[in-house]
Tab-separated table of C-alpha atoms in Angstrom:
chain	number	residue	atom	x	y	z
A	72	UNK	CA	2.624	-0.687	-19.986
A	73	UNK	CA	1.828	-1.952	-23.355
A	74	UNK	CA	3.559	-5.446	-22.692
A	75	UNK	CA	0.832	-6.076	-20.159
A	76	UNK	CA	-1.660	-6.199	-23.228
A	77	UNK	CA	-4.449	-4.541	-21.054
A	78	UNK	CA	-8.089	-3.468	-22.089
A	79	UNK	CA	-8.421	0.082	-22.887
A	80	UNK	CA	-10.568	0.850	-19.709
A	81	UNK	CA	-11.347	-1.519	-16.872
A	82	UNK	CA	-13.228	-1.823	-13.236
A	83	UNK	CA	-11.550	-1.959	-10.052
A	84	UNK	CA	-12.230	-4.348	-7.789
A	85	UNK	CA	-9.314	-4.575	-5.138
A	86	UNK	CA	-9.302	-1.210	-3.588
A	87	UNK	CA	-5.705	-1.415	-2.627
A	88	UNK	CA	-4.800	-0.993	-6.742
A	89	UNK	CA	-6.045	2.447	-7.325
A	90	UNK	CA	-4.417	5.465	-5.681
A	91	UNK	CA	-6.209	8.828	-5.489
A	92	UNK	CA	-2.733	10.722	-6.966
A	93	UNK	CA	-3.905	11.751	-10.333
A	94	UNK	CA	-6.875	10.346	-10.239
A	95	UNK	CA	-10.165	12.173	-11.759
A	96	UNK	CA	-12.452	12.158	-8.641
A	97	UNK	CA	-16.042	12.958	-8.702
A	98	UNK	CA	-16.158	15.329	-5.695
A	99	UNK	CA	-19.489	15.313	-5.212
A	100	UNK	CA	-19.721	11.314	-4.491
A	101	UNK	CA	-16.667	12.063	-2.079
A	102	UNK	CA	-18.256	14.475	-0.118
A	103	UNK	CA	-21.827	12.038	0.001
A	104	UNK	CA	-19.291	9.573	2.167
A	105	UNK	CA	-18.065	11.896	4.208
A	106	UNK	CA	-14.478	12.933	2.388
A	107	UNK	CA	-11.539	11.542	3.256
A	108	UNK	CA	-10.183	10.530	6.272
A	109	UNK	CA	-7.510	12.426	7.622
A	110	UNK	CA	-6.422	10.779	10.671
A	111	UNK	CA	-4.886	8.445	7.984
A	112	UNK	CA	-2.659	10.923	6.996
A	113	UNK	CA	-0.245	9.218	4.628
A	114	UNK	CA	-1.116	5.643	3.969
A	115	UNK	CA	-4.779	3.960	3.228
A	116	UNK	CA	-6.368	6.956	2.654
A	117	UNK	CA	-7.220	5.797	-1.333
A	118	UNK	CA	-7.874	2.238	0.489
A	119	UNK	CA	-10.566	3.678	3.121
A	120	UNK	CA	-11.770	5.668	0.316
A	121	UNK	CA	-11.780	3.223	-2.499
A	122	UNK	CA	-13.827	0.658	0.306
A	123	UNK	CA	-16.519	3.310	1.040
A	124	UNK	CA	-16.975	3.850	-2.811
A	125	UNK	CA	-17.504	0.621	-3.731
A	126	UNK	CA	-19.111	-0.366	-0.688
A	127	UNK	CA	-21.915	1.884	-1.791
A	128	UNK	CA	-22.062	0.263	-5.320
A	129	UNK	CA	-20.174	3.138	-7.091
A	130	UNK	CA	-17.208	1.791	-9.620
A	131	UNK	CA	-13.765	2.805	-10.185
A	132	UNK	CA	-12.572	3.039	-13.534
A	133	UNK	CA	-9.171	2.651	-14.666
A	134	UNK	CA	-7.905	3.557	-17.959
A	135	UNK	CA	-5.352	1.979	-19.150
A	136	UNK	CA	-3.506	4.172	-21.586
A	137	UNK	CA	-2.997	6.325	-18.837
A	138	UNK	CA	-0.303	5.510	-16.001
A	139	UNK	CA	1.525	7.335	-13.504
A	140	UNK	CA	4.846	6.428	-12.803
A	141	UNK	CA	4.780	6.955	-9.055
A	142	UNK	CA	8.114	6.241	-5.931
A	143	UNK	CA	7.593	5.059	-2.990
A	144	UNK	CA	10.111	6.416	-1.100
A	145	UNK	CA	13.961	6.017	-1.853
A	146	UNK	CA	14.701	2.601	-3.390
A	147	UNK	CA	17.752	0.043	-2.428
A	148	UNK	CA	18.288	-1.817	-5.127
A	149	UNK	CA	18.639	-5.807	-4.171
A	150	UNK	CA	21.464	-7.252	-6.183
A	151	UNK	CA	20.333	-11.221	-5.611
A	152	UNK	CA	16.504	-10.122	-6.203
A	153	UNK	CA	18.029	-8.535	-9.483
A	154	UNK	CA	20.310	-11.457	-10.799
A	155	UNK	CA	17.074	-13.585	-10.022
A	156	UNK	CA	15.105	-11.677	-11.947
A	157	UNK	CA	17.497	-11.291	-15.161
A	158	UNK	CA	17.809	-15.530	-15.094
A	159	UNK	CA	14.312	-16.398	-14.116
A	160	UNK	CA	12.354	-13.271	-15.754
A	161	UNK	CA	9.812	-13.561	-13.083
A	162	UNK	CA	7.750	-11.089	-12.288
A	163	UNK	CA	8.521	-12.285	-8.372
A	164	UNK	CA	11.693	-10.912	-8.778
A	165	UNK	CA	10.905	-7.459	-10.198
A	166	UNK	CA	8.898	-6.632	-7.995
A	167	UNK	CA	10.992	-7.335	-4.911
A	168	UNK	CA	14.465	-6.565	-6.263
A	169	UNK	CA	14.147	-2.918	-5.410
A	170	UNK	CA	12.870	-2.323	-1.487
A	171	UNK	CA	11.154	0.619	-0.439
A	172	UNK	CA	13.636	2.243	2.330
A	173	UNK	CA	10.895	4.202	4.864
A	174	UNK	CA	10.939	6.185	7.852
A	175	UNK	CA	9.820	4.712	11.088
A	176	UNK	CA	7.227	7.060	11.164
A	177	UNK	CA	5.744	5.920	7.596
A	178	UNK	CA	5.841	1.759	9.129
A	179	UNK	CA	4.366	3.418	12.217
A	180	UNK	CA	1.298	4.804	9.885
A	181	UNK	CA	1.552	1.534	7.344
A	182	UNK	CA	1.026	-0.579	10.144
A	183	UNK	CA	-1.541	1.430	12.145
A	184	UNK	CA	-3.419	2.518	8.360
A	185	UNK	CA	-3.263	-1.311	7.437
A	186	UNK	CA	-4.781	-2.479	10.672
A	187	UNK	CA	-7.158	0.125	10.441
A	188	UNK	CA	-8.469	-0.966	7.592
A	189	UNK	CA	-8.806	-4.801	8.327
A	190	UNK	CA	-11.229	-3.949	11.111
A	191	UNK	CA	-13.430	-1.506	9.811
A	192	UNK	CA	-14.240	-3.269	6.334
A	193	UNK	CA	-14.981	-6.793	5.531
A	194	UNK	CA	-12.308	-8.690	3.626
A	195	UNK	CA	-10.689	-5.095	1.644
A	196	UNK	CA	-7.516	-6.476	-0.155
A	197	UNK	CA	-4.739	-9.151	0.471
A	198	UNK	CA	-2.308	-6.124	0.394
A	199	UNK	CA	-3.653	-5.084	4.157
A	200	UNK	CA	-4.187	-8.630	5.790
A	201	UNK	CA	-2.276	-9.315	9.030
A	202	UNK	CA	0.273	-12.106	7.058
A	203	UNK	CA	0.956	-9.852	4.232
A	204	UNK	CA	2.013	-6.921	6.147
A	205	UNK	CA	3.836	-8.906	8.398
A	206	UNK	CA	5.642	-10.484	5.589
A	207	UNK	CA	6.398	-7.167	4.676
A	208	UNK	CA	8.093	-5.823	7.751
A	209	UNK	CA	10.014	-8.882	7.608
A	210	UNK	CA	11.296	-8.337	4.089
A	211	UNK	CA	12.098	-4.507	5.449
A	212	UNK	CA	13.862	-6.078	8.180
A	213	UNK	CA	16.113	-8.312	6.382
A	214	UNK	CA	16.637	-5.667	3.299
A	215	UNK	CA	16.688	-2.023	4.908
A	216	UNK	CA	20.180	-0.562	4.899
A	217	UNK	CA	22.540	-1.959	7.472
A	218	UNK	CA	22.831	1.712	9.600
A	219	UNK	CA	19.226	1.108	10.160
A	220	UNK	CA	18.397	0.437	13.357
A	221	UNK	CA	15.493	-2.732	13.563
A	222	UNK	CA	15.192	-2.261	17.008
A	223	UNK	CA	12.954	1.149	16.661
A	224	UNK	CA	11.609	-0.469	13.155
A	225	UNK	CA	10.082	-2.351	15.172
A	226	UNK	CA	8.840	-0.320	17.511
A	227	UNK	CA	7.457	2.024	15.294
A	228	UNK	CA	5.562	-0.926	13.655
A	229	UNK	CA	4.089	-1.981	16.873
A	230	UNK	CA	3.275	1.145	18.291
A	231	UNK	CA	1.166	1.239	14.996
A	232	UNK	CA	-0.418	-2.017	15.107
A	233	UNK	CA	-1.768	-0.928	19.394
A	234	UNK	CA	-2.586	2.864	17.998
A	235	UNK	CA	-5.338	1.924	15.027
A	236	UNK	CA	-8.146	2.222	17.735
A	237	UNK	CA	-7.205	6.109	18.200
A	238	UNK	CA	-8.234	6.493	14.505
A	239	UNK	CA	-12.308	7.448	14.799
């Protein structure tokens, strides 16, 4: 963390880069925007949150001598991604050398969350639009373990993408 030379404290502005795990949340501003939805269940519940917040001119503060190392879900190490990475040093690399391996149940909620999102707020983050999730299940597709079967992947991931309208 202190590589990244970062101010001390500093405002959010993409609501996709602050997660509510140990987070200090004022309750009572939570509450004044209804609380958190829980039809989202597992993913884009800081993102729905984090877009009501500072769609009513509220700010998120980070502070940046704090950090939470957090998984997301096993990891398989990528070995290309890796040997990339160690000859190019860029930060590409690191961040894609290790995939996520998830459920088909968690795409099923990253893809309905994600959509979601993208229709009920104006322009939220990058990290939700229709080509960057996309480009995601695509990485998943081509990195997930071998035993894994793409056919319900996919599924799930679709089944996701038609179910965001049962989210109210």
């Amino acid at each position: 963390m202190k590589k990244l030379n970062l101010p001390k404290c500093q405002i959010i502005v993409d609501p996709m880069k602050c997660i509510t795990s140990a987070s200090l949340t004022n309750i009572n501003i939570i509450r004044s925007l209804g609380g958190f939805n829980e039809k989202l269940f597992i993913d884009c519940v800081d993102t729905d949150i984090n877009c009501r917040i500072m769609g009513h001119d509220y700010k998120i503060l980070q502070d940046n001598e704090a950090y939470l190392l957090q998984t997301m879900g096993k990891a398989k190490k990528i070995g290309i991604l890796n040997a990339l990475y160690s000859l190019t040093n860029l930060d590409f690399f690191r961040k894609v050398m290790n995939v996520p391996v998830y459920g088909d149940l968690r795409l099923y909620y990253m893809s309905r969350n994600s959509r979601y999102i993208r229709k009920t707020y104006h322009n939220p983050s990058k990290k939700v639009s229709f080509t960057y999730m996309l480009t995601q299940f695509l990485y998943f597709t081509v990195f997930f373990p071998i035993n894994r079967s793409r056919v319900k992947m996919w599924r799930a991931v679709i089944k996701g993408f038609n179910d965001y309208k049962n989210i109210k």
